[in-house]
XYZ file of N, CA and C in Angstrom:
831
model
N 30.400 11.324 5.344
C 28.921 11.097 5.226
C 28.644 9.953 4.228
N 27.865 9.054 4.595
C 27.647 7.949 3.651
C 26.693 8.232 2.536
N 26.517 7.349 1.562
C 25.638 7.630 0.507
C 24.178 7.945 0.941
N 23.640 7.180 1.760
C 22.296 7.333 2.228
C 22.053 8.608 2.954
N 23.097 9.039 3.741
C 23.002 10.329 4.490
C 22.973 11.421 3.484
N 23.902 11.401 2.469
C 23.919 12.460 1.453
C 22.605 12.535 0.716
N 22.022 11.361 0.359
C 20.754 11.402 -0.399
C 19.603 11.929 0.547
N 19.675 11.591 1.755
C 18.660 11.993 2.652
C 18.693 13.531 2.859
N 19.878 14.080 2.883
C 19.996 15.534 3.038
C 19.437 16.207 1.703
N 19.747 15.586 0.513
C 19.288 16.169 -0.744
C 17.772 16.040 -0.722
N 17.204 14.965 -0.257
C 15.772 14.701 -0.272
C 15.090 15.803 0.606
N 15.720 15.985 1.845
C 15.119 16.990 2.640
C 15.105 18.420 2.074
N 16.282 18.763 1.370
C 16.270 20.010 0.662
C 15.219 20.124 -0.397
N 14.987 19.039 -1.165
C 14.076 19.024 -2.227
C 12.624 19.178 -1.708
N 12.368 18.667 -0.467
C 11.048 18.899 0.110
C 10.875 20.327 0.561
N 11.912 20.900 1.089
C 11.872 22.177 1.587
C 11.539 23.252 0.555
N 12.147 23.048 -0.656
C 12.016 23.978 -1.783
C 11.025 23.562 -2.830
N 10.331 22.390 -2.668
C 9.410 21.876 -3.562
C 8.141 22.774 -3.588
N 7.680 23.041 -4.892
C 6.399 23.720 -4.962
C 5.215 22.825 -4.618
N 5.493 21.593 -4.334
C 4.431 20.649 -3.988
C 4.493 20.292 -2.504
N 5.107 21.222 -1.720
C 5.328 20.837 -0.318
C 4.110 20.684 0.474
N 3.053 21.151 -0.074
C 1.736 21.021 0.653
C 0.928 19.821 0.148
N 1.677 18.779 -0.237
C 1.063 17.658 -0.884
C 0.272 16.781 0.188
N -0.074 15.619 -0.308
C -0.969 14.787 0.488
C -0.484 14.572 1.903
N -1.466 14.590 2.787
C -1.159 14.491 4.243
C -1.331 13.094 4.667
N -0.333 12.691 5.641
C -0.404 11.390 6.122
C -0.708 11.553 7.634
N -1.762 10.951 8.061
C -2.155 10.981 9.417
C -2.256 12.402 9.935
N -2.588 13.292 9.165
C -2.682 14.758 9.540
C -3.708 14.959 10.606
N -4.825 14.156 10.652
C -5.835 14.415 11.590
C -5.345 14.220 13.075
N -4.334 13.341 13.151
C -3.827 13.073 14.610
C -2.497 13.834 14.878
N -1.682 13.923 13.839
C -0.429 14.582 14.050
C -0.233 15.916 13.614
N -1.097 16.368 12.618
C -0.961 17.679 12.120
C 0.233 17.843 11.049
N 1.014 16.776 10.883
C 2.129 16.787 9.984
C 1.757 16.486 8.497
N 2.455 17.139 7.620
C 2.331 16.789 6.198
C 3.385 15.887 5.723
N 3.124 14.894 5.009
C 4.182 14.073 4.423
C 4.102 13.965 2.932
N 5.140 14.209 2.306
C 5.153 14.294 0.890
C 5.160 12.912 0.226
N 4.340 12.678 -0.689
C 4.288 11.472 -1.460
C 4.629 11.898 -2.890
N 5.733 11.331 -3.441
C 6.044 11.722 -4.901
C 5.173 11.020 -5.821
N 4.774 11.825 -6.767
C 3.849 11.403 -7.821
C 4.724 11.158 -9.104
N 4.711 9.869 -9.434
C 5.590 9.458 -10.644
C 4.741 9.022 -11.798
N 4.837 9.777 -12.923
C 4.116 9.387 -14.057
C 4.720 8.242 -14.854
N 4.058 7.193 -14.769
C 4.550 5.824 -15.239
C 4.634 5.807 -16.816
N 5.849 5.735 -17.336
C 6.046 5.870 -18.755
C 5.455 7.202 -19.343
N 5.412 8.156 -18.471
C 4.690 9.365 -18.735
C 3.278 9.169 -18.264
N 2.376 10.187 -18.549
C 0.987 10.029 -18.180
C 0.299 9.150 -19.115
N 0.538 7.871 -19.043
C 0.012 6.983 -20.071
C -1.432 6.694 -20.061
N -2.097 7.161 -19.063
C -3.571 7.186 -19.053
C -4.151 8.042 -20.072
N -3.315 9.037 -20.477
C -3.753 10.104 -21.397
C -3.067 10.265 -22.666
N -1.938 9.528 -22.840
C -1.127 9.627 -24.022
C -0.316 8.358 -24.140
N 0.188 8.058 -25.344
C 0.886 6.790 -25.557
C 2.185 6.776 -24.738
N 2.430 5.611 -24.100
C 3.478 5.478 -23.210
C 4.848 5.656 -23.868
N 5.748 6.135 -22.996
C 7.178 6.371 -23.398
C 7.344 7.169 -24.675
N 6.401 8.186 -24.853
C 6.581 9.148 -25.951
C 6.652 10.555 -25.363
N 7.113 11.490 -26.151
C 7.181 12.861 -25.671
C 5.828 13.412 -25.275
N 4.747 12.914 -25.995
C 3.384 13.347 -25.639
C 3.083 12.943 -24.234
N 3.411 11.715 -23.812
C 3.085 11.239 -22.504
C 3.934 11.915 -21.442
N 5.213 12.187 -21.764
C 6.138 12.746 -20.793
C 5.760 14.252 -20.677
N 5.455 14.908 -21.744
C 5.031 16.365 -21.592
C 3.705 16.473 -20.771
N 2.761 15.440 -20.939
C 1.624 15.456 -20.171
C 1.858 15.291 -18.686
N 2.759 14.375 -18.348
C 3.222 14.209 -17.015
C 3.714 15.423 -16.321
N 4.616 16.297 -17.176
C 5.137 17.477 -16.645
C 3.925 18.490 -16.439
N 3.086 18.562 -17.426
C 1.859 19.428 -17.310
C 1.008 19.110 -16.106
N 0.888 17.827 -15.706
C 0.190 17.434 -14.601
C 0.923 17.534 -13.263
N 2.125 18.212 -13.345
C 2.882 18.452 -12.110
C 3.457 17.229 -11.417
N 3.695 16.203 -12.227
C 4.427 14.944 -11.623
C 5.704 15.406 -11.058
N 6.119 14.726 -10.009
C 7.393 14.960 -9.415
C 8.501 14.251 -10.280
N 8.113 13.141 -10.902
C 9.054 12.413 -11.770
C 8.275 11.892 -12.947
N 8.998 11.657 -14.079
C 8.507 10.763 -15.113
C 9.355 9.501 -15.049
N 8.704 8.425 -15.297
C 9.377 7.107 -15.226
C 9.619 6.630 -16.693
N 10.892 6.283 -17.080
C 11.243 5.934 -18.429
C 11.810 4.519 -18.419
N 11.702 3.883 -19.598
C 12.330 2.506 -19.737
C 13.426 2.619 -20.805
N 14.621 2.015 -20.467
C 15.806 2.286 -21.355
C 16.259 0.955 -21.879
N 16.350 0.865 -23.197
C 16.982 -0.278 -23.914
C 18.051 0.180 -24.957
N 18.485 -0.687 -25.787
C 19.514 -0.257 -26.769
C 19.285 -0.848 -28.174
N 19.428 0.032 -29.119
C 19.329 -0.425 -30.562
C 20.479 -1.277 -31.037
N 20.163 -1.855 -32.163
C 21.276 -2.632 -32.778
C 22.574 -1.959 -32.903
N 22.538 -0.679 -33.255
C 23.736 0.138 -33.547
C 24.111 0.895 -32.326
N 23.643 0.470 -31.057
C 24.180 1.068 -29.898
C 23.595 2.347 -29.342
N 22.473 2.781 -29.868
C 21.793 3.931 -29.290
C 20.813 3.564 -28.163
N 20.893 4.275 -27.117
C 19.976 4.077 -25.986
C 18.609 4.662 -26.259
N 17.544 3.861 -26.240
C 16.226 4.256 -26.591
C 15.314 4.064 -25.525
N 14.114 4.690 -25.512
C 13.126 4.756 -24.509
C 11.861 3.913 -24.903
N 11.721 2.700 -24.531
C 10.593 1.890 -24.845
C 10.488 0.772 -23.816
N 9.308 0.294 -23.574
C 9.125 -0.674 -22.374
C 9.381 -2.083 -22.918
N 8.648 -2.636 -23.913
C 8.761 -3.980 -24.290
C 10.108 -4.221 -25.036
N 10.545 -5.512 -24.978
C 11.826 -5.794 -25.728
C 11.538 -5.927 -27.282
N 10.260 -5.855 -27.666
C 9.941 -5.834 -29.071
C 9.152 -4.577 -29.279
N 9.021 -4.189 -30.555
C 8.257 -2.988 -30.915
C 6.811 -3.313 -31.264
N 6.511 -4.552 -31.183
C 5.136 -4.980 -31.694
C 3.963 -4.333 -31.093
N 3.961 -4.222 -29.787
C 2.757 -3.732 -29.114
C 2.465 -2.288 -29.194
N 3.540 -1.459 -29.183
C 3.361 -0.033 -29.064
C 3.770 0.750 -30.383
N 4.059 0.064 -31.458
C 4.340 0.732 -32.721
C 3.677 -0.012 -33.903
N 3.903 0.471 -35.118
C 3.361 -0.213 -36.241
C 4.357 -1.089 -36.904
N 5.409 -1.353 -36.055
C 6.459 -2.283 -36.600
C 6.493 -3.658 -35.868
N 7.486 -4.430 -36.284
C 7.686 -5.800 -35.616
C 9.171 -5.950 -35.420
N 9.560 -6.799 -34.393
C 10.877 -7.122 -34.208
C 11.456 -6.641 -32.814
N 12.619 -7.219 -32.489
C 13.229 -6.875 -31.182
C 14.014 -5.607 -31.296
N 13.978 -4.849 -30.236
C 14.700 -3.623 -30.110
C 16.171 -3.726 -30.462
N 16.735 -4.880 -30.038
C 18.240 -5.105 -30.089
C 18.512 -5.529 -31.565
N 17.510 -5.829 -32.368
C 17.804 -6.270 -33.793
C 17.533 -5.133 -34.826
N 17.094 -3.986 -34.308
C 16.683 -2.823 -35.135
C 17.660 -1.662 -34.880
N 18.084 -0.949 -35.986
C 18.908 0.219 -35.798
C 18.077 1.364 -35.335
N 18.773 2.327 -34.834
C 18.109 3.520 -34.349
C 17.322 4.185 -35.426
N 17.828 4.234 -36.669
C 17.082 4.877 -37.743
C 15.773 4.076 -38.007
N 15.875 2.697 -38.014
C 14.664 1.887 -38.153
C 13.672 2.122 -37.082
N 14.140 2.305 -35.825
C 13.204 2.490 -34.716
C 12.504 3.857 -34.874
N 13.310 4.848 -35.315
C 12.735 6.198 -35.411
C 11.767 6.338 -36.527
N 11.687 5.447 -37.406
C 10.736 5.482 -38.541
C 9.407 4.974 -38.130
N 9.358 4.327 -36.992
C 8.084 3.655 -36.576
C 7.226 4.704 -35.911
N 5.799 4.391 -36.086
C 4.825 5.264 -35.484
C 4.445 4.637 -34.084
N 4.859 5.374 -33.019
C 4.698 4.916 -31.691
C 3.518 5.494 -30.911
N 2.595 6.197 -31.700
C 1.472 6.883 -31.008
C 0.048 6.567 -31.523
N -0.070 6.180 -32.738
C -1.405 6.124 -33.300
C -2.268 4.971 -32.671
N -1.665 3.955 -32.066
C -2.377 2.928 -31.347
C -3.245 3.541 -30.215
N -2.816 4.704 -29.676
C -3.469 5.315 -28.589
C -4.587 6.278 -29.050
N -4.485 6.666 -30.372
C -5.495 7.634 -30.904
C -4.859 8.337 -32.063
N -5.735 8.770 -32.991
C -5.332 9.405 -34.157
C -4.458 10.688 -33.967
N -4.798 11.339 -32.837
C -4.212 12.611 -32.518
C -2.693 12.441 -32.176
N -2.327 11.209 -31.887
C -0.919 10.843 -31.521
C -0.103 10.235 -32.713
N -0.703 10.167 -33.856
C -0.029 9.655 -35.082
C 1.268 10.363 -35.224
N 2.284 9.613 -35.460
C 3.668 10.108 -35.745
C 4.532 10.338 -34.509
N 4.096 9.974 -33.279
C 4.968 10.021 -32.181
C 6.020 9.005 -32.327
N 7.212 9.375 -31.953
C 8.443 8.580 -32.176
C 8.906 7.924 -30.885
N 9.696 6.826 -31.063
C 10.397 6.286 -29.941
C 11.509 7.269 -29.625
N 11.588 7.805 -28.372
C 12.637 8.786 -28.082
C 13.923 8.137 -27.788
N 14.993 8.891 -27.989
C 16.320 8.499 -27.476
C 16.413 8.832 -26.009
N 17.322 8.166 -25.310
C 17.632 8.476 -23.874
C 18.155 9.808 -23.759
N 19.013 10.214 -24.658
C 19.723 11.503 -24.611
C 18.646 12.596 -24.773
N 17.733 12.374 -25.700
C 16.657 13.316 -25.993
C 15.840 13.590 -24.673
N 15.483 12.545 -24.013
C 14.759 12.667 -22.779
C 15.525 13.375 -21.708
N 16.744 13.071 -21.520
C 17.573 13.752 -20.535
C 17.664 15.274 -20.885
N 17.935 15.588 -22.116
C 18.065 17.060 -22.501
C 16.703 17.779 -22.362
N 15.660 17.111 -22.627
C 14.334 17.808 -22.707
C 13.739 18.044 -21.286
N 13.983 17.132 -20.369
C 13.211 17.107 -19.131
C 14.094 17.429 -17.896
N 15.424 17.383 -17.986
C 16.179 17.648 -16.802
C 15.962 19.141 -16.354
N 15.794 19.311 -15.118
C 15.474 20.691 -14.631
C 13.982 20.918 -14.599
N 13.239 20.159 -15.358
C 11.727 20.323 -15.416
C 11.016 19.422 -14.403
N 11.523 18.211 -14.404
C 10.946 17.113 -13.475
C 11.989 16.146 -13.171
N 11.759 15.299 -12.179
C 12.658 14.253 -11.872
C 12.576 13.128 -12.936
N 13.576 12.360 -13.009
C 13.538 11.257 -14.072
C 13.951 9.898 -13.397
N 12.912 8.984 -13.349
C 13.057 7.640 -12.789
C 13.427 6.727 -13.909
N 14.697 6.306 -13.991
C 15.240 5.569 -15.187
C 15.207 4.096 -14.839
N 14.401 3.319 -15.567
C 14.388 1.847 -15.463
C 15.231 1.223 -16.631
N 16.195 0.409 -16.185
C 16.955 -0.402 -17.135
C 16.197 -1.598 -17.421
N 15.564 -1.679 -18.599
C 14.661 -2.726 -19.046
C 15.513 -3.962 -19.595
N 15.445 -5.100 -19.007
C 16.191 -6.305 -19.466
C 17.629 -5.955 -19.723
N 18.388 -5.436 -18.796
C 19.814 -5.065 -19.085
C 20.670 -6.247 -19.402
N 20.212 -7.429 -19.065
C 20.932 -8.676 -19.419
C 21.070 -8.844 -20.914
N 20.198 -8.222 -21.762
C 20.195 -8.292 -23.173
C 21.256 -7.409 -23.739
N 21.676 -6.425 -23.007
C 22.568 -5.327 -23.499
C 23.783 -5.150 -22.639
N 24.808 -6.025 -22.840
C 26.059 -6.005 -22.087
C 26.665 -4.596 -22.173
N 27.045 -4.084 -21.003
C 27.656 -2.699 -20.963
C 26.621 -1.601 -20.943
N 25.415 -1.824 -20.908
C 24.440 -0.749 -20.840
C 24.499 0.085 -19.583
N 24.950 -0.422 -18.504
C 25.159 0.331 -17.284
C 26.275 1.403 -17.523
N 27.305 1.055 -18.064
C 28.440 2.040 -18.400
C 27.918 3.166 -19.333
N 27.180 2.750 -20.199
C 26.667 3.720 -21.232
C 25.615 4.652 -20.592
N 24.787 4.230 -19.802
C 23.868 5.049 -19.093
C 24.693 6.040 -18.173
N 25.701 5.447 -17.527
C 26.555 6.287 -16.678
C 27.170 7.407 -17.480
N 27.680 7.059 -18.619
C 28.404 8.063 -19.465
C 27.442 9.257 -19.778
N 26.156 8.842 -20.237
C 25.215 9.795 -20.554
C 24.904 10.752 -19.486
N 24.796 10.177 -18.210
C 24.393 11.024 -17.164
C 25.652 11.961 -16.690
N 26.796 11.295 -16.759
C 28.047 12.087 -16.293
C 28.308 13.275 -17.219
N 28.053 13.047 -18.521
C 28.315 14.168 -19.490
C 27.416 15.341 -19.203
N 26.244 15.073 -18.502
C 25.272 16.064 -18.203
C 25.300 16.567 -16.754
N 26.434 16.094 -16.038
C 26.564 16.400 -14.599
C 25.380 15.912 -13.837
N 24.728 14.859 -14.293
C 23.542 14.232 -13.663
C 23.939 13.029 -12.759
N 25.300 12.839 -12.666
C 25.730 11.739 -11.851
C 25.932 12.122 -10.393
N 25.646 13.458 -10.144
C 25.685 13.969 -8.672
C 24.558 14.808 -8.405
N 23.346 14.254 -8.561
C 22.093 15.076 -8.363
C 22.011 15.516 -6.954
N 21.805 16.793 -6.678
C 21.750 17.247 -5.316
C 20.351 17.374 -4.873
N 19.399 16.784 -5.564
C 17.984 16.877 -5.131
C 17.193 15.587 -5.338
N 18.067 14.477 -5.550
C 17.363 13.230 -5.697
C 16.556 13.034 -6.963
N 16.693 13.963 -7.913
C 15.810 13.975 -9.061
C 16.194 13.035 -10.157
N 17.259 12.194 -9.961
C 17.597 11.097 -10.867
C 17.606 9.841 -10.045
N 16.838 8.883 -10.457
C 16.819 7.569 -9.772
C 16.886 6.550 -10.817
N 17.644 5.406 -10.468
C 17.764 4.302 -11.471
C 17.213 3.077 -10.757
N 16.467 2.341 -11.530
C 15.908 1.123 -10.912
C 15.814 -0.031 -11.982
N 15.582 -1.249 -11.490
C 15.556 -2.483 -12.447
C 15.041 -3.665 -11.626
N 14.466 -4.538 -12.376
C 14.158 -5.913 -11.873
C 15.435 -6.757 -11.717
N 16.494 -6.285 -12.474
C 17.754 -7.060 -12.475
C 18.645 -6.519 -11.343
N 18.729 -7.309 -10.245
C 19.457 -6.823 -9.097
C 20.948 -6.803 -9.251
N 21.529 -7.625 -9.992
C 22.989 -7.565 -10.273
C 23.293 -6.255 -11.068
N 22.377 -5.924 -11.985
C 22.592 -4.670 -12.683
C 22.518 -3.457 -11.753
N 21.717 -3.546 -10.801
C 21.630 -2.434 -9.809
C 22.795 -2.368 -8.995
N 23.333 -3.495 -8.540
C 24.659 -3.471 -7.765
C 25.631 -2.751 -8.530
N 25.746 -3.042 -9.797
C 26.813 -2.486 -10.717
C 26.530 -0.965 -10.815
N 25.263 -0.542 -10.929
C 24.954 0.917 -11.039
C 25.295 1.611 -9.795
N 25.135 0.949 -8.663
C 25.534 1.502 -7.384
C 27.024 1.799 -7.293
N 27.825 0.901 -7.903
C 29.189 1.130 -7.857
C 29.595 2.231 -8.823
N 28.966 2.269 -10.023
C 29.300 3.222 -11.035
C 28.845 4.625 -10.723
N 27.688 4.680 -10.089
C 27.032 6.031 -9.734
C 26.723 6.039 -8.161
N 27.785 6.129 -7.360
C 27.477 6.034 -5.854
C 26.650 7.208 -5.318
N 26.466 8.258 -6.049
C 25.694 9.443 -5.604
C 24.370 9.473 -6.136
N 23.941 8.425 -6.932
C 22.581 8.399 -7.579
C 21.748 7.372 -6.812
N 20.555 7.711 -6.371
C 19.622 6.738 -5.691
C 19.450 5.487 -6.613
N 19.432 4.288 -6.085
C 19.205 3.001 -6.807
C 17.965 2.399 -6.204
N 17.104 1.884 -7.056
C 15.908 1.128 -6.716
C 15.823 -0.251 -7.233
N 15.307 -1.238 -6.499
C 15.030 -2.513 -6.943
C 13.507 -2.758 -7.161
N 13.159 -3.332 -8.274
C 11.766 -3.664 -8.541
C 11.458 -5.076 -8.268
N 10.238 -5.354 -7.791
C 9.824 -6.689 -7.629
C 8.299 -6.843 -7.491
N 7.808 -8.032 -7.830
C 6.372 -8.406 -7.586
C 6.311 -9.566 -6.808
N 7.468 -9.995 -6.153
C 7.528 -11.296 -5.471
C 7.566 -11.130 -4.000
N 6.687 -11.775 -3.314
C 6.632 -11.734 -1.846
C 7.901 -12.232 -1.300
N 8.525 -13.151 -2.001
C 9.787 -13.738 -1.475
C 10.781 -12.584 -1.211
N 10.749 -11.499 -1.926
C 11.694 -10.430 -1.806
C 11.358 -9.469 -0.604
N 10.219 -9.753 0.027
C 9.871 -8.946 1.193
C 10.364 -9.596 2.499
N 10.924 -10.749 2.420
C 11.473 -11.419 3.600
C 12.533 -10.542 4.262
N 12.685 -10.576 5.567
C 13.654 -9.655 6.239
C 15.084 -9.849 5.672
N 15.501 -11.040 5.442
C 16.866 -11.236 5.007
C 17.032 -10.664 3.544
N 16.003 -10.751 2.692
C 16.154 -10.217 1.369
C 16.171 -8.734 1.424
N 15.351 -8.080 2.299
C 15.302 -6.591 2.416
C 16.650 -6.141 2.855
N 17.259 -6.808 3.840
C 18.519 -6.440 4.346
C 19.613 -6.493 3.293
N 19.528 -7.493 2.443
C 20.557 -7.550 1.284
C 20.332 -6.438 0.308
N 19.049 -6.097 0.069
C 18.788 -4.982 -0.853
C 19.414 -3.590 -0.310
N 19.202 -3.472 1.044
C 19.591 -2.247 1.637
C 21.064 -1.918 1.602
N 21.819 -3.028 1.297
C 23.298 -2.849 1.197
C 23.707 -1.970 0.025
N 22.825 -1.935 -1.039
C 23.220 -1.217 -2.249
C 22.010 -0.374 -2.816
N 20.827 -0.523 -2.295
C 19.610 0.107 -2.901
C 19.094 1.225 -1.898
N 18.536 2.266 -2.463
C 17.962 3.273 -1.626
C 16.424 3.211 -1.709
N 15.929 2.473 -2.741
C 14.461 2.311 -2.811
C 14.176 0.825 -3.073
N 13.101 0.419 -2.406
C 12.603 -0.905 -2.578
C 11.197 -0.584 -3.224
N 10.985 -1.098 -4.428
C 9.828 -0.676 -5.294
C 8.985 -1.887 -5.726
N 8.062 -2.280 -4.864
C 7.205 -3.426 -5.138
C 5.833 -3.123 -5.846
N 5.321 -4.097 -6.513
C 3.963 -3.912 -7.011
C 2.997 -3.741 -5.852
N 1.968 -2.937 -6.056
C 1.109 -2.598 -4.928
C 0.300 -3.770 -4.234
N 0.285 -4.865 -5.033
C -0.442 -6.028 -4.520
C 0.204 -6.672 -3.282
N 1.519 -6.323 -3.071
C 2.222 -7.036 -1.983
C 2.614 -5.982 -0.934
N 2.113 -4.816 -0.988
C 2.376 -3.713 -0.046
C 1.561 -3.864 1.194
N 2.101 -3.787 2.345
C 1.378 -3.696 3.613
C 2.062 -2.628 4.481
N 1.407 -2.259 5.558
C 1.999 -1.232 6.449
C 3.291 -1.807 7.129
N 3.253 -3.071 7.390
C 4.355 -3.789 7.974
C 5.582 -3.718 7.087
N 5.281 -3.971 5.728
C 6.453 -3.928 4.784
C 6.960 -2.527 4.718
N 6.180 -1.497 4.647
C 6.586 -0.167 4.599
C 7.434 0.176 5.766
N 6.997 -0.247 6.930
C 7.825 -0.056 8.093
C 9.177 -0.670 8.135
N 9.164 -1.891 7.678
C 10.508 -2.700 7.550
C 11.407 -1.935 6.615
N 10.951 -1.604 5.473
C 11.706 -0.882 4.433
C 12.290 0.403 4.992
N 11.435 1.207 5.720
C 11.952 2.405 6.278
C 12.961 2.208 7.368
N 12.686 1.081 8.104
C 13.611 0.748 9.237
C 15.018 0.411 8.739
N 15.110 0.007 7.450
C 16.420 -0.283 6.873
C 16.996 0.874 6.125
N 16.375 2.007 6.285
C 16.887 3.215 5.630
C 16.555 3.437 4.216
N 15.660 2.643 3.628
C 15.230 2.738 2.277
C 13.908 3.457 2.187
N 13.557 3.924 1.010
C 12.221 4.432 0.713
C 11.443 3.364 -0.031
N 10.176 3.583 -0.242
C 9.365 2.523 -0.979
C 8.444 3.294 -1.925
N 8.648 2.880 -3.222
C 7.750 3.444 -4.351
C 7.036 2.175 -4.912
N 5.722 2.376 -5.066
C 4.870 1.242 -5.548
C 4.197 1.527 -6.880
N 3.924 0.501 -7.624
C 3.415 0.459 -9.033
C 2.377 -0.535 -9.161
N 1.704 -0.557 -10.325
C 1.332 0.614 -11.147
C -0.100 0.922 -10.861
N -0.307 2.211 -10.444
C -1.640 2.611 -10.119
C -2.373 2.973 -11.382
N -3.659 2.267 -11.508
C -4.449 2.619 -12.665
C -5.865 2.865 -12.128
N -6.065 3.070 -10.808
C -7.411 3.282 -10.319
C -7.280 4.211 -9.089
N -8.269 4.927 -8.737
C -8.365 5.845 -7.590
C -8.205 4.990 -6.268
N -8.794 3.823 -6.341
C -8.756 2.924 -5.085
C -7.333 2.476 -4.835
N -6.610 2.159 -5.827
C -5.255 1.725 -5.660
C -4.372 2.915 -5.098
N -4.551 4.042 -5.690
C -3.898 5.228 -5.191
C -4.115 5.456 -3.700
N -5.480 5.437 -3.329
C -5.902 5.716 -1.979
C -5.244 4.655 -0.966
N -5.190 3.426 -1.478
C -4.686 2.344 -0.653
C -3.217 2.633 -0.342
N -2.366 2.974 -1.387
C -1.062 3.208 -1.164
C -0.764 4.458 -0.274
N -1.556 5.447 -0.446
C -1.476 6.574 0.386
C -1.669 6.203 1.868
N -2.732 5.311 2.154
C -2.977 4.829 3.433
C -1.806 4.049 3.965
N -1.080 3.208 3.176
C -0.055 2.419 3.526
C 1.213 3.188 3.913
N 1.212 4.400 3.452
C 2.384 5.309 3.866
C 3.611 5.196 2.926
N 3.403 4.774 1.726
C 4.539 4.710 0.774
C 5.164 6.150 0.538
N 6.334 6.149 -0.027
C 7.009 7.430 -0.356
C 6.729 7.958 -1.736
N 6.402 7.112 -2.663
C 6.099 7.444 -4.075
C 5.111 6.498 -4.592
N 4.263 7.024 -5.565
C 3.338 6.239 -6.262
C 3.571 6.347 -7.700
N 3.775 5.241 -8.401
C 4.032 5.139 -9.790
C 2.727 4.895 -10.464
N 2.221 5.853 -11.331
C 0.893 5.786 -11.813
C 0.748 6.208 -13.228
N -0.253 5.575 -13.964
C -0.590 6.024 -15.273
C -1.381 7.346 -15.265
N -2.047 7.551 -14.077
C -2.899 8.692 -13.974
C -2.399 9.525 -12.768
N -1.617 10.563 -13.097
C -0.996 11.361 -11.945
C -2.134 12.182 -11.165
N -3.316 12.377 -11.770
C -4.372 13.039 -11.038
C -4.999 12.260 -10.050
N -4.708 10.897 -10.039
C -5.249 10.009 -8.944
C -4.478 10.186 -7.652
N -3.200 10.621 -7.838
C -2.335 10.789 -6.629
C -2.484 12.255 -6.060
N -2.495 13.209 -6.942
C -2.639 14.609 -6.529
C -3.863 15.157 -7.205
N -4.941 15.305 -6.428
C -6.244 15.757 -7.000
C -6.167 17.176 -7.553
N -5.110 17.909 -7.237
C -5.121 19.262 -7.847
C -4.618 19.313 -9.314
N -4.152 18.214 -9.855
C -3.828 18.157 -11.232
C -5.013 18.511 -12.153
């Protein structure tokens, strides 16, 4: 059985036993069938708590998201950390590049008060902390952020997952994605049983030849919602991939993607995707 068949079987089982199996309907008025759309909390539920902090991830779990999405980079002394920008300037009270700061220096920063006084003291989490806190509670969509800055980060992520037996997820609840396609080719080789996603906001990457190339190593094609069409969704599905789209920050955007028939919606507001939150 090839990788995509194994993953498809795992996905089917996850739907069968998911507590959210009565989620959003697609074309239910005409077919009567329910189609599951995964609800992915973007950097956690960042509409309600500071991005990439435990507060945001806890909120995503509380809101019954199917996945939390995290961004992984590496400190000066080699610790994998969860933060989006390559600098700490925007989301903490510090300055400087992630790669130039030690883990201890990063942990001393306040990553929450910019979002509100109630979040003062939120820390930049480590990758291992996120895996240990949330595995088994929710899926984890891992984005390698600017992996070209961190030689060997793919092997390091692989080691962290393998140590926790997360290199063979039987329910598709670990996914790895990046804008760096070469990095994802490498991850596909290192972790052949883990779903791989490619991120893009470029229409050039929706060309048939590009999509076919992605399908050779990726299980997800994850575009910005501005380039999503029903035709694109059909092409992606026709190549055996799923499609997750980002970043939803309005009810209108969520409704649009639901209408387009995507497989997952990456959102700052999980309640826009599943109104029962």
